[in-house]
Coordinates of C-alpha atoms in Angstrom, one line a residue:
X50 CA 0.0 0.0 0.0
X51 CA 1.5 3.3 -1.1
X52 CA 0.2 5.5 1.7
X53 CA 2.5 8.2 3.1
X54 CA 2.8 10.2 6.3
X55 CA 1.0 13.2 4.8
X56 CA -1.9 11.0 3.6
X57 CA -5.4 12.4 4.4
X58 CA -6.4 9.0 5.7
X59 CA -7.5 9.3 9.3
X60 CA -6.8 7.0 12.2
X61 CA -10.4 5.8 11.9
X62 CA -9.6 4.5 8.4
X63 CA -6.4 2.8 9.6
X64 CA -8.4 1.0 12.3
X65 CA -10.9 0.0 9.7
X66 CA -8.3 -2.0 7.8
X67 CA -7.4 -4.0 10.8
X68 CA -11.1 -4.8 11.5
X69 CA -11.7 -5.8 7.9
X70 CA -8.9 -8.3 8.2
X71 CA -11.1 -10.5 10.3
X72 CA -14.1 -10.4 8.0
X73 CA -13.1 -10.0 4.4
X74 CA -9.5 -11.1 4.3
X75 CA -10.3 -14.7 5.4
X76 CA -12.5 -15.0 2.3
X77 CA -9.6 -13.8 0.2
X78 CA -7.7 -16.9 1.0
X79 CA -10.3 -19.0 -0.7
X80 CA -10.4 -17.1 -4.0
X81 CA -7.6 -18.9 -5.7
X82 CA -10.0 -21.9 -6.2
X83 CA -12.8 -19.9 -7.7
X84 CA -13.2 -20.9 -11.3
X85 CA -9.5 -21.6 -11.9
X86 CA -9.9 -23.2 -15.3
X87 CA -6.2 -23.6 -16.0
X88 CA -3.1 -21.7 -15.2
X89 CA -3.4 -19.0 -17.9
X90 CA -6.1 -16.4 -18.5
X91 CA -7.8 -16.0 -21.8
X92 CA -6.4 -13.4 -24.1
X93 CA -8.4 -10.2 -23.7
X94 CA -9.9 -8.3 -26.6
X95 CA -11.3 -4.9 -27.2
X96 CA -14.8 -4.6 -28.6
X97 CA -14.6 -1.1 -30.1
X98 CA -16.6 1.9 -29.0
X99 CA -19.8 1.4 -27.0
X100 CA -22.1 4.3 -27.2
X101 CA -23.2 4.8 -23.6
X102 CA -24.0 7.7 -21.3
X103 CA -21.1 7.8 -18.8
X104 CA -20.0 10.9 -16.9
X105 CA -17.9 10.7 -13.7
X106 CA -19.4 12.6 -10.9
X107 CA -17.3 14.6 -8.4
X108 CA -16.9 12.4 -5.3
X109 CA -18.1 15.2 -3.1
X110 CA -21.5 15.0 -4.9
X111 CA -22.1 11.6 -3.3
X112 CA -20.5 12.3 0.1
X113 CA -17.0 10.9 -0.6
X114 CA -13.6 12.5 -0.1
X115 CA -11.8 12.9 -3.4
X116 CA -8.3 12.8 -2.0
X117 CA -8.9 9.5 0.0
X118 CA -10.6 7.9 -3.0
X119 CA -7.8 8.8 -5.3
X120 CA -5.4 6.7 -3.1
X121 CA -7.2 3.6 -4.4
X122 CA -5.2 4.0 -7.5
X123 CA -1.8 4.0 -5.8
X124 CA -1.4 0.2 -5.7
X125 CA -2.0 -1.2 -9.1
X126 CA -0.1 -4.5 -8.5
X127 CA -2.1 -7.0 -10.6
X128 CA -5.2 -4.9 -11.1
X129 CA -6.5 -4.2 -14.6
X130 CA -9.5 -2.0 -13.6
X131 CA -11.5 -0.4 -10.8
X132 CA -14.9 1.3 -10.9
X133 CA -16.7 2.9 -7.9
X134 CA -20.3 4.0 -8.0
X135 CA -22.4 5.5 -5.3
X136 CA -26.0 6.7 -5.4
X137 CA -26.1 5.5 -9.0
X138 CA -23.2 7.8 -10.0
X139 CA -19.8 6.6 -11.1
X140 CA -17.1 8.5 -9.2
X141 CA -13.9 6.6 -10.1
X142 CA -12.9 4.6 -13.1
X143 CA -9.4 3.5 -14.0
X144 CA -7.7 1.0 -16.2
X145 CA -4.1 -0.4 -16.2
X146 CA -1.9 -2.6 -18.4
X147 CA -3.5 -1.6 -21.7
X148 CA -7.0 -2.4 -20.7
X149 CA -9.9 0.0 -21.4
X150 CA -13.6 0.4 -21.0
X151 CA -14.3 -1.9 -23.9
X152 CA -12.0 -4.8 -22.9
X153 CA -13.6 -8.1 -22.1
X154 CA -12.3 -9.5 -18.8
X155 CA -12.3 -13.1 -17.9
X156 CA -14.3 -12.9 -14.6
X157 CA -13.9 -16.6 -13.6
X158 CA -16.2 -17.5 -10.7
X159 CA -17.8 -14.1 -10.5
X160 CA -19.9 -15.8 -13.2
X161 CA -21.6 -17.9 -10.5
X162 CA -23.3 -14.9 -9.1
X163 CA -24.8 -14.2 -12.5
X164 CA -26.0 -17.7 -12.6
X165 CA -27.7 -17.1 -9.3
X166 CA -29.6 -14.2 -10.9
X167 CA -30.5 -16.5 -13.9
X168 CA -31.9 -19.1 -11.4
X169 CA -34.0 -16.5 -9.7
X170 CA -35.4 -15.3 -13.0
X171 CA -36.1 -18.9 -14.0
X172 CA -38.1 -19.4 -10.8
X173 CA -39.9 -16.1 -11.2
X174 CA -41.0 -17.2 -14.6
X175 CA -42.0 -20.7 -13.6
X176 CA -39.3 -22.3 -15.7
X177 CA -38.0 -23.8 -12.4
X178 CA -40.5 -24.8 -9.6
X179 CA -38.2 -23.4 -6.9
X180 CA -35.1 -24.2 -4.9
X181 CA -36.6 -27.4 -3.6
X182 CA -37.1 -28.9 -7.0
X183 CA -35.0 -32.1 -7.5
X184 CA -32.5 -31.8 -10.3
X185 CA -33.6 -35.3 -11.4
X186 CA -36.8 -33.7 -12.7
X187 CA -34.7 -31.3 -14.8
X188 CA -31.8 -33.5 -16.0
X189 CA -33.3 -37.0 -16.0
X190 CA -34.0 -37.0 -19.7
X191 CA -30.6 -35.7 -20.7
X192 CA -28.6 -37.9 -18.3
X193 CA -30.7 -41.0 -17.6
X194 CA -29.4 -43.4 -14.9
X195 CA -26.7 -41.1 -13.6
X196 CA -26.1 -41.9 -9.9
X197 CA -26.4 -38.3 -8.6
X198 CA -30.0 -38.1 -9.9
X199 CA -31.1 -40.8 -7.4
X200 CA -29.9 -38.8 -4.3
X201 CA -32.6 -36.1 -4.0
X202 CA -30.2 -33.3 -4.8
X203 CA -32.1 -30.1 -5.4
X204 CA -31.6 -26.7 -7.1
X205 CA -31.0 -25.2 -3.7
X206 CA -28.2 -27.7 -3.0
X207 CA -26.4 -26.6 -6.1
X208 CA -26.9 -22.9 -5.3
X209 CA -25.3 -23.4 -1.8
X210 CA -22.6 -25.9 -2.8
X211 CA -24.2 -28.5 -0.6
X212 CA -25.0 -31.3 -3.0
X213 CA -22.9 -33.7 -0.9
X214 CA -21.1 -35.0 -4.1
X215 CA -17.4 -35.8 -3.8
X216 CA -16.4 -32.4 -5.3
X217 CA -14.2 -29.9 -3.6
X218 CA -12.2 -27.4 -5.6
X219 CA -10.2 -26.4 -2.5
X220 CA -8.9 -30.0 -2.3
X221 CA -6.8 -31.1 -5.3
X222 CA -7.2 -34.7 -4.3
X223 CA -11.0 -34.5 -4.6
X224 CA -12.4 -36.6 -7.5
X225 CA -14.7 -33.8 -8.5
X226 CA -12.0 -31.1 -8.5
X227 CA -12.5 -28.8 -11.5
X228 CA -9.1 -29.7 -12.9
X229 CA -10.5 -33.2 -13.4
X230 CA -13.7 -31.9 -14.9
X231 CA -12.3 -29.6 -17.6
X232 CA -10.6 -32.2 -19.8
X233 CA -13.8 -34.3 -20.0
X234 CA -16.3 -33.9 -22.8
X235 CA -19.5 -33.3 -20.9
X236 CA -19.0 -31.5 -17.6
X237 CA -22.5 -32.1 -16.0
X238 CA -22.1 -35.8 -16.9
X239 CA -18.8 -35.9 -15.0
X240 CA -20.4 -34.3 -12.0
X241 CA -23.5 -36.5 -12.0
X242 CA -21.4 -39.6 -12.0
X243 CA -19.5 -38.7 -8.8
X244 CA -19.9 -40.7 -5.7
X245 CA -21.7 -39.2 -2.6
X246 CA -19.5 -37.9 0.2
X247 CA -22.2 -36.5 2.5
X248 CA -26.0 -36.2 2.7
X249 CA -27.3 -33.3 0.5
X250 CA -27.7 -30.2 2.5
X251 CA -25.5 -31.1 5.4
X252 CA -22.1 -29.8 4.3
X253 CA -21.0 -27.2 1.8
X254 CA -17.9 -27.6 -0.3
X255 CA -16.9 -25.4 -3.2
X256 CA -17.8 -27.1 -6.4
X257 CA -17.6 -25.3 -9.8
X258 CA -19.0 -28.4 -11.6
X259 CA -22.2 -28.2 -9.5
X260 CA -22.9 -24.7 -10.9
X261 CA -22.2 -25.8 -14.4
X262 CA -24.8 -28.5 -13.8
X263 CA -27.2 -26.0 -12.5
X264 CA -26.8 -24.0 -15.7
X265 CA -27.5 -27.1 -17.8
X266 CA -30.7 -27.7 -15.7
X267 CA -31.9 -24.1 -16.5
X268 CA -31.1 -24.8 -20.2
X269 CA -33.0 -28.1 -20.2
X270 CA -36.0 -26.5 -18.4
X271 CA -36.2 -23.4 -20.6
X272 CA -35.2 -25.1 -23.9
X273 CA -32.7 -22.3 -24.3
X274 CA -28.9 -22.3 -24.2
X275 CA -27.3 -20.7 -21.2
X276 CA -26.2 -17.7 -23.3
X277 CA -29.6 -17.3 -24.9
X278 CA -31.5 -17.5 -21.6
X279 CA -29.1 -15.0 -20.1
X280 CA -29.3 -12.6 -23.0
X281 CA -33.1 -12.7 -23.3
X282 CA -33.9 -12.4 -19.6
X283 CA -31.0 -10.6 -18.0
X284 CA -28.4 -9.1 -20.3
X285 CA -30.6 -7.4 -22.9
X286 CA -32.7 -5.7 -20.2
X287 CA -29.5 -4.2 -18.8
X288 CA -28.3 -3.3 -22.2
X289 CA -25.3 -5.6 -21.9
X290 CA -24.5 -6.5 -25.5
X291 CA -21.5 -8.7 -25.2
X292 CA -20.7 -11.6 -22.9
X293 CA -18.5 -14.5 -23.8
X294 CA -19.2 -17.9 -22.3
X295 CA -16.9 -20.9 -22.2
X296 CA -18.3 -24.0 -23.8
X297 CA -18.0 -27.8 -23.3
X298 CA -19.2 -30.9 -25.1
X299 CA -17.5 -29.8 -28.3
X300 CA -19.2 -26.4 -28.2
X301 CA -22.7 -27.7 -27.7
X302 CA -23.2 -26.2 -24.3
X303 CA -22.0 -23.3 -22.3
X304 CA -20.8 -23.3 -18.7
X305 CA -22.5 -21.2 -16.1
X306 CA -19.9 -22.1 -13.4
X307 CA -17.0 -19.8 -14.4
X308 CA -14.6 -18.4 -17.0
X309 CA -17.1 -16.1 -18.8
X310 CA -15.9 -12.7 -20.0
X311 CA -17.5 -9.4 -19.4
X312 CA -16.7 -5.7 -19.4
X313 CA -16.1 -4.0 -16.0
X314 CA -18.9 -1.5 -16.8
X315 CA -21.3 -4.4 -17.4
X316 CA -20.1 -6.0 -14.2
X317 CA -21.1 -2.8 -12.5
X318 CA -24.6 -3.1 -14.0
X319 CA -24.9 -6.5 -12.4
X320 CA -24.0 -5.1 -9.0
X321 CA -26.3 -2.1 -9.4
X322 CA -29.2 -4.5 -10.3
X323 CA -28.6 -6.3 -7.1
X324 CA -28.3 -3.1 -5.1
X325 CA -31.6 -2.0 -6.6
X326 CA -33.3 -5.2 -5.4
X327 CA -33.7 -6.6 -8.9
X328 CA -35.2 -3.5 -10.5
X329 CA -33.7 -1.7 -13.6
X330 CA -35.2 1.4 -15.1
X331 CA -38.6 0.8 -13.6
X332 CA -38.7 -2.9 -14.6
X333 CA -38.4 -5.8 -12.2
X334 CA -35.8 -8.0 -13.9
X335 CA -35.6 -10.5 -11.0
X336 CA -37.9 -10.4 -8.0
X337 CA -37.0 -8.5 -4.9
X338 CA -37.7 -11.7 -2.9
X339 CA -35.0 -13.5 -4.9
X340 CA -32.4 -10.8 -4.3
X341 CA -33.1 -10.9 -0.6
X342 CA -33.0 -14.7 -0.4
X343 CA -29.9 -15.1 -2.6
X344 CA -27.9 -12.5 -0.8
X345 CA -28.5 -13.7 2.7
X346 CA -26.3 -16.3 4.4
X347 CA -27.3 -19.9 3.9
X348 CA -24.3 -22.0 4.6
X349 CA -20.8 -22.0 6.1
X350 CA -18.5 -22.9 3.2
X351 CA -15.6 -25.2 4.0
X352 CA -12.7 -25.1 4.7
X353 CA -12.6 -21.6 6.3
X354 CA -16.4 -21.6 7.1
X355 CA -17.0 -18.4 5.1
X356 CA -20.6 -17.5 4.8
X357 CA -22.2 -18.1 1.5
X358 CA -25.7 -17.4 0.0
X359 CA -27.0 -18.5 -3.3
X360 CA -23.7 -18.2 -5.2
X361 CA -22.9 -14.9 -3.4
X362 CA -20.2 -14.4 -0.8
X363 CA -20.5 -12.4 2.4
X364 CA -18.4 -10.2 4.5
X365 CA -18.4 -6.9 6.5
X366 CA -16.4 -3.7 6.2
X367 CA -16.1 -1.1 9.0
X368 CA -17.2 2.4 8.9
X369 CA -16.6 4.3 12.1
X370 CA -18.1 2.1 14.9
X371 CA -20.3 0.2 12.5
X372 CA -19.8 -3.0 10.5
X373 CA -21.5 -2.8 7.1
X374 CA -22.7 -5.9 5.3
X375 CA -21.2 -6.6 1.9
X376 CA -22.2 -9.3 -0.5
X377 CA -20.1 -9.9 -3.5
X378 CA -19.2 -11.9 -6.6
X379 CA -15.7 -13.2 -6.7
X380 CA -13.5 -14.8 -9.2
X381 CA -9.9 -16.1 -9.4
X382 CA -7.4 -13.5 -10.3
X383 CA -9.0 -10.5 -8.6
X384 CA -12.5 -10.3 -10.2
X385 CA -15.0 -8.7 -7.8
X386 CA -18.4 -7.1 -7.8
X387 CA -18.9 -5.7 -4.3
X388 CA -22.4 -4.5 -3.3
X389 CA -22.7 -2.4 -0.1
X390 CA -26.4 -1.6 0.4
X391 CA -26.0 0.6 3.5
X392 CA -23.7 2.9 1.5
X393 CA -25.7 2.6 -1.7
X394 CA -22.5 1.6 -3.4
X395 CA -21.1 -0.8 -6.0
X396 CA -17.4 -1.4 -6.5
X397 CA -15.9 -3.5 -9.4
X398 CA -12.3 -4.8 -9.6
X399 CA -10.7 -6.9 -12.3
X400 CA -7.2 -8.3 -12.2
X401 CA -4.7 -10.7 -13.6
X402 CA -3.4 -12.3 -10.4
X403 CA -4.6 -15.8 -11.5
X404 CA -3.9 -18.7 -9.2
X405 CA -2.0 -16.6 -6.6
X406 CA -2.0 -17.7 -3.0
X407 CA -3.8 -14.7 -1.6
X408 CA -5.5 -11.5 -2.5
X409 CA -5.6 -9.1 0.4
X410 CA -4.7 -5.8 -1.2
X411 CA -8.1 -5.6 -2.9
X412 CA -9.9 -5.8 0.4
X413 CA -7.5 -3.3 1.9
X414 CA -8.2 -0.8 -0.9
X415 CA -12.0 -1.4 -0.5
X416 CA -11.9 -0.8 3.2
X417 CA -9.3 1.9 3.5
X418 CA -9.7 4.1 0.5
X419 CA -13.2 3.4 -0.9
X420 CA -15.4 2.9 2.1
X421 CA -12.9 5.0 4.0
X422 CA -13.6 7.9 1.6
X423 CA -17.2 8.1 2.8
X424 CA -17.7 11.2 4.9

């Protein structure tokens, strides 16, 4: 962190960083397993000019100190972008390493939180019956006789990583580890053939393949591909015109578990939609009830017992004597969408720190210079 003795950061902000260590930094230790998908990121690409209304507001207009906020840019390390928005107004946007506003970023497991929104939309529209619907009803025709379909695993179990299948991306010896899944032809088929490690709903272990399987279930129920369902019901209403999905089964299907690519400004839209309880420009894209349910804590995710909702992570950040709730999407390499409802704030980071052991500097920046800039 490049703070100096003449920094405008107050002692309150320094204490805030220490407090955040307990809550957010522990989650950072888990992020290296989130949608790894190999050792190298995809090559990024620029999409040309997007015609969009975008004017940075002065931080003071939204109750933030400009000098403190500017310090968020001092430590670029592996970062490729940062955007801060409060009260619906962007106040900070910066890119590094040749990236720009039109560059697609591989967001890895931050994709999972988008899949959570898709699941909510599917339930709202009656495509899925609800979180208690057994996946056997959705995948039995496509994968007849697979062992996992006999074990009463539900949509909710896949949303909370509690299917009980022998799949743990934090344990490289796990049979269902994502590194074993990616070389196979059909990823849900790989997952549905795993043995059972625990009773569904009793223990949560991070399993990328389970979310890929959930995406296939949505696709089977809706009779639309994952990209088509997302575009029709989520992306188009937000005016997100480009999102790249990773495919499997010789390109026949797209994964909803990770590795998708999106622009940071479009990541911000996803966060703002959640902040606005599923509403966008007067239209309810996903129900307020789903946003509330998916962004509350449901399980303690092993091994560090971090709290997890329906494919959303949880933490707190301090502001003065208060601890503010944060729910966020997170992906390997420094991909984050932070939503802080009490501050009416969304923060996006993208990075290139793929498969590193830890990522604590992002959380320090969020706590010390972004939340810490709030007056």
